[in-house]
Amino acid sequence: MAEKKKTNIILFSGEYDKAMAAYIIANGAAAYDHDVTIFHTFWGLNALRKDEKLRPQKSFMEKMFGKMMPRGAKNLPLSKMNFAGMGPKMIKSVMKKHNAMPVEDLIDMAKEQDVTLLACTMTMDLLGIKQEELIDGLEYGGVAAYIAEGEDGAVNLFI
Amino acid sequence: MEITKTLDAKGLACPMPIVKTKKAIDDVASGEILEVQATDSGAKSDLAAWTKSSGHELVDTKEEDGVYTFYVKKG
């Protein structure tokens, strides 16, 4: 077969529904035999946080950010109709009914399909997110790492 | 038509039918037929688009009691 096409997604947002869209597209593209990269920056990094509480060495501001941001895909709010946490509960029950995969499972599936999960180190520094707070199997990089993948991408999305 | 492998993707939602089909097609040889059963109504256009783009051939499809069956010949 010809050289593989590439799909590149920038996940900037930290909401459950947007992360779900990003990961469904990523998994679909991987099934299309594309080389897929998801570049997580700013709030999109929260989808990659581990669920457990970790106490790495942090400054006061970093600690505050760490406390205020959701830990992991499971705990992300909805972009619409969040209703102080009721929204995600509601959508998850509807998803179960329709057999849609939760975001955390979509992330596992993406890894299984060799999707490259890239975490932006500059925004990790800004938000005080340490590597040990993020799930395993990630790559770390900056804008150049994204552009290297993105410049010959057949599909490029910013979510 | 001789079916080499059958994939049951019934009850699965997007993107799983296509993800599973991709995995299943890797298990059959070129020219062999993979049968895919799905209930996701999006699967109809998804499977057609996917086979076209990935170099396989959608030999036949049918729909019965809400179950879509696709016959994909590996390219």
Short mmCIF file of C-alpha atoms in Angstrom, two decimals:
data_model
loop_
_atom_site.label_atom_id
_atom_site.label_comp_id
_atom_site.label_asym_id
_atom_site.label_seq_id
_atom_site.Cartn_x
_atom_site.Cartn_y
_atom_site.Cartn_z
CA MET A 1 0.00 0.00 0.00
CA ALA A 2 1.06 3.62 -0.51
CA GLU A 3 2.59 5.62 2.29
CA LYS A 4 0.28 6.04 5.24
CA LYS A 5 -1.86 9.15 5.52
CA LYS A 6 -1.68 11.18 8.68
CA THR A 7 -4.36 12.51 10.99
CA ASN A 8 -3.37 15.10 13.56
CA ILE A 9 -5.62 16.39 16.28
CA ILE A 10 -4.86 19.18 18.71
CA LEU A 11 -6.86 18.63 21.86
CA PHE A 12 -6.86 22.03 23.53
CA SER A 13 -10.15 21.67 25.40
CA GLY A 14 -10.62 19.95 28.71
CA GLU A 15 -14.23 18.88 28.44
CA TYR A 16 -15.53 15.36 28.34
CA ASP A 17 -17.61 15.76 25.18
CA LYS A 18 -14.79 17.41 23.25
CA ALA A 19 -12.26 14.81 24.37
CA MET A 20 -14.73 12.13 23.31
CA ALA A 21 -15.05 13.66 19.84
CA ALA A 22 -11.25 13.87 19.53
CA TYR A 23 -10.72 10.27 20.59
CA ILE A 24 -13.51 8.87 18.42
CA ILE A 25 -12.00 10.59 15.39
CA ALA A 26 -8.53 9.36 16.39
CA ASN A 27 -9.70 5.77 16.69
CA GLY A 28 -11.62 5.99 13.43
CA ALA A 29 -8.59 7.41 11.64
CA ALA A 30 -6.38 4.66 13.07
CA ALA A 31 -8.83 2.11 11.68
CA TYR A 32 -8.37 3.89 8.35
CA ASP A 33 -4.71 3.01 8.70
CA HIS A 34 -3.64 6.60 9.23
CA ASP A 35 -0.72 7.54 11.42
CA VAL A 36 -2.58 9.39 14.17
CA THR A 37 -1.25 11.91 16.65
CA ILE A 38 -3.19 13.72 19.35
CA PHE A 39 -1.33 16.74 20.64
CA HIS A 40 -2.62 17.63 24.12
CA THR A 41 -2.13 21.20 25.19
CA PHE A 42 -3.62 23.44 27.88
CA TRP A 43 -6.86 21.97 29.24
CA GLY A 44 -6.57 18.97 26.95
CA LEU A 45 -3.77 17.73 29.22
CA ASN A 46 -6.32 17.02 31.94
CA ALA A 47 -7.67 14.08 29.94
CA LEU A 48 -4.29 12.43 30.46
CA ARG A 49 -4.02 12.96 34.20
CA LYS A 50 -4.02 9.96 36.49
CA ASP A 51 -7.05 9.54 38.68
CA GLU A 52 -5.08 9.22 41.91
CA LYS A 53 -3.80 12.07 44.04
CA LEU A 54 -0.07 12.51 43.70
CA ARG A 55 2.07 14.95 45.60
CA PRO A 56 5.01 15.91 43.45
CA GLN A 57 7.12 18.90 44.45
CA LYS A 58 5.17 22.00 43.37
CA SER A 59 4.93 25.72 43.89
CA PHE A 60 1.84 27.27 45.50
CA MET A 61 0.35 28.31 42.15
CA GLU A 62 0.99 24.90 40.65
CA LYS A 63 -0.73 23.26 43.60
CA MET A 64 -3.75 25.51 43.15
CA PHE A 65 -3.97 24.69 39.44
CA GLY A 66 -3.59 21.02 40.23
CA LYS A 67 -6.47 21.15 42.70
CA MET A 68 -8.80 23.12 40.45
CA MET A 69 -8.35 21.03 37.33
CA PRO A 70 -10.04 17.67 36.80
CA ARG A 71 -7.88 14.59 37.29
CA GLY A 72 -8.29 12.40 34.24
CA ALA A 73 -10.80 11.72 31.49
CA LYS A 74 -13.30 10.27 33.93
CA ASN A 75 -13.60 13.55 35.81
CA LEU A 76 -13.90 16.03 32.95
CA PRO A 77 -16.96 18.33 32.87
CA LEU A 78 -19.26 18.78 29.87
CA SER A 79 -18.90 21.84 27.63
CA LYS A 80 -22.67 22.32 27.67
CA MET A 81 -25.24 21.37 30.31
CA ASN A 82 -22.69 20.47 32.93
CA PHE A 83 -25.14 21.29 35.76
CA ALA A 84 -22.42 21.19 38.42
CA GLY A 85 -21.50 17.60 37.60
CA MET A 86 -24.98 16.20 36.94
CA GLY A 87 -24.49 16.58 33.17
CA PRO A 88 -21.57 14.14 32.92
CA LYS A 89 -23.49 11.58 35.01
CA MET A 90 -26.47 11.92 32.72
CA ILE A 91 -24.49 11.61 29.52
CA LYS A 92 -22.59 8.60 30.83
CA SER A 93 -25.81 6.76 31.58
CA VAL A 94 -27.10 7.55 28.09
CA MET A 95 -23.77 6.42 26.63
CA LYS A 96 -24.03 3.13 28.48
CA LYS A 97 -27.50 2.60 27.05
CA HIS A 98 -26.21 3.20 23.53
CA ASN A 99 -23.05 1.17 24.06
CA ALA A 100 -20.81 4.17 23.39
CA MET A 101 -17.35 3.83 24.89
CA PRO A 102 -16.34 6.09 27.77
CA VAL A 103 -13.44 8.44 27.03
CA GLU A 104 -11.05 6.53 29.30
CA ASP A 105 -11.71 3.36 27.25
CA LEU A 106 -11.32 5.31 24.01
CA ILE A 107 -7.90 6.43 25.22
CA ASP A 108 -6.90 2.80 25.90
CA MET A 109 -8.22 1.80 22.49
CA ALA A 110 -6.23 4.61 20.86
CA LYS A 111 -3.04 3.39 22.54
CA GLU A 112 -3.79 -0.13 21.42
CA GLN A 113 -4.08 1.17 17.86
CA ASP A 114 -0.71 2.91 18.15
CA VAL A 115 -2.10 6.43 18.20
CA THR A 116 0.68 8.77 19.35
CA LEU A 117 -0.39 10.70 22.44
CA LEU A 118 1.72 13.79 22.67
CA ALA A 119 1.73 16.06 25.71
CA CYS A 120 2.81 19.69 25.33
CA THR A 121 5.64 20.31 27.75
CA MET A 122 5.37 24.10 27.70
CA THR A 123 1.76 24.12 28.90
CA MET A 124 2.58 21.34 31.35
CA ASP A 125 5.07 23.77 32.89
CA LEU A 126 2.52 26.61 32.91
CA LEU A 127 -0.14 24.50 34.59
CA GLY A 128 2.36 22.78 36.85
CA ILE A 129 1.56 19.31 35.56
CA LYS A 130 4.38 16.82 36.11
CA GLN A 131 5.10 13.76 33.98
CA GLU A 132 4.41 11.40 36.89
CA GLU A 133 0.88 12.81 37.12
CA LEU A 134 0.09 11.74 33.57
CA ILE A 135 -0.79 8.25 32.35
CA ASP A 136 1.90 6.00 30.87
CA GLY A 137 2.69 5.65 27.20
CA LEU A 138 2.87 9.33 26.30
CA GLU A 139 5.36 11.25 24.26
CA TYR A 140 6.42 14.74 25.22
CA GLY A 141 7.11 17.62 22.88
CA GLY A 142 6.36 21.12 21.69
CA VAL A 143 5.09 22.89 18.63
CA ALA A 144 7.82 21.50 16.38
CA ALA A 145 6.85 17.96 17.26
CA TYR A 146 3.30 18.77 16.28
CA ILE A 147 4.23 20.55 13.05
CA ALA A 148 6.50 17.67 12.06
CA GLU A 149 3.43 15.44 12.10
CA GLY A 150 0.97 18.08 10.97
CA GLU A 151 2.71 19.43 7.88
CA ASP A 152 1.82 16.40 5.83
CA GLY A 153 -1.40 15.56 7.57
CA ALA A 154 -4.45 14.61 5.51
CA VAL A 155 -6.67 15.57 8.42
CA ASN A 156 -5.76 18.32 10.87
CA LEU A 157 -8.16 19.27 13.63
CA PHE A 158 -8.17 21.69 16.53
CA ILE A 159 -10.62 20.67 19.23
CA MET B 1 -19.61 -16.88 -1.55
CA GLU B 2 -17.22 -18.44 0.88
CA ILE B 3 -16.89 -16.58 4.15
CA THR B 4 -13.53 -16.89 5.82
CA LYS B 5 -14.33 -15.03 9.02
CA THR B 6 -17.36 -13.48 10.68
CA LEU B 7 -17.18 -10.43 12.92
CA ASP B 8 -20.03 -9.78 15.32
CA ALA B 9 -20.12 -6.03 15.94
CA LYS B 10 -23.79 -5.95 16.88
CA GLY B 11 -24.69 -3.50 19.63
CA LEU B 12 -21.43 -1.60 19.29
CA ALA B 13 -21.46 2.16 18.73
CA CYS B 14 -19.22 4.34 16.60
CA PRO B 15 -16.21 4.02 16.22
CA MET B 16 -16.09 0.38 17.34
CA PRO B 17 -17.56 -1.37 14.27
CA ILE B 18 -14.86 0.14 12.06
CA VAL B 19 -12.09 -0.40 14.62
CA LYS B 20 -13.05 -4.07 14.98
CA THR B 21 -13.40 -4.49 11.22
CA LYS B 22 -9.90 -3.15 10.76
CA LYS B 23 -8.58 -5.66 13.29
CA ALA B 24 -10.52 -8.53 11.75
CA ILE B 25 -9.40 -7.80 8.20
CA ASP B 26 -5.81 -8.19 9.34
CA ASP B 27 -6.64 -11.83 10.15
CA VAL B 28 -7.80 -12.81 6.67
CA ALA B 29 -5.75 -13.19 3.51
CA SER B 30 -6.05 -11.13 0.36
CA GLY B 31 -9.07 -12.18 -1.69
CA GLU B 32 -10.83 -13.78 1.28
CA ILE B 33 -14.22 -12.59 2.52
CA LEU B 34 -14.87 -11.05 5.91
CA GLU B 35 -18.47 -10.92 7.06
CA VAL B 36 -19.32 -8.04 9.40
CA GLN B 37 -22.57 -7.76 11.33
CA ALA B 38 -23.46 -4.42 12.92
CA THR B 39 -26.50 -2.64 14.31
CA ASP B 40 -25.10 0.90 14.36
CA SER B 41 -26.99 2.74 11.61
CA GLY B 42 -23.87 4.79 10.83
CA ALA B 43 -22.01 1.59 10.00
CA LYS B 44 -23.64 1.50 6.57
CA SER B 45 -21.85 4.55 5.22
CA ASP B 46 -18.83 3.99 7.47
CA LEU B 47 -18.13 0.51 6.12
CA ALA B 48 -18.67 1.62 2.53
CA ALA B 49 -16.28 4.57 2.92
CA TRP B 50 -13.73 2.53 4.80
CA THR B 51 -13.56 -0.34 2.31
CA LYS B 52 -13.22 2.11 -0.58
CA SER B 53 -10.44 4.08 1.06
CA SER B 54 -8.48 1.14 2.41
CA GLY B 55 -8.33 -0.80 -0.83
CA HIS B 56 -10.83 -3.55 -0.02
CA GLU B 57 -14.05 -4.35 -1.79
CA LEU B 58 -17.55 -4.29 -0.40
CA VAL B 59 -18.96 -7.26 -2.28
CA ASP B 60 -22.45 -7.24 -0.85
CA THR B 61 -24.57 -5.79 1.95
CA LYS B 62 -27.91 -6.69 3.40
CA GLU B 63 -30.19 -5.45 6.13
CA GLU B 64 -32.43 -7.70 8.15
CA ASP B 65 -34.29 -6.87 11.38
CA GLY B 66 -32.03 -3.90 12.06
CA VAL B 67 -28.86 -5.93 11.54
CA TYR B 68 -26.59 -4.79 8.74
CA THR B 69 -24.39 -7.44 7.20
CA PHE B 70 -21.41 -6.52 5.08
CA TYR B 71 -19.24 -8.78 2.97
CA VAL B 72 -15.79 -7.32 2.60
CA LYS B 73 -13.28 -8.85 0.22
CA LYS B 74 -9.77 -8.09 1.32
CA GLY B 75 -7.72 -6.20 -1.28
#
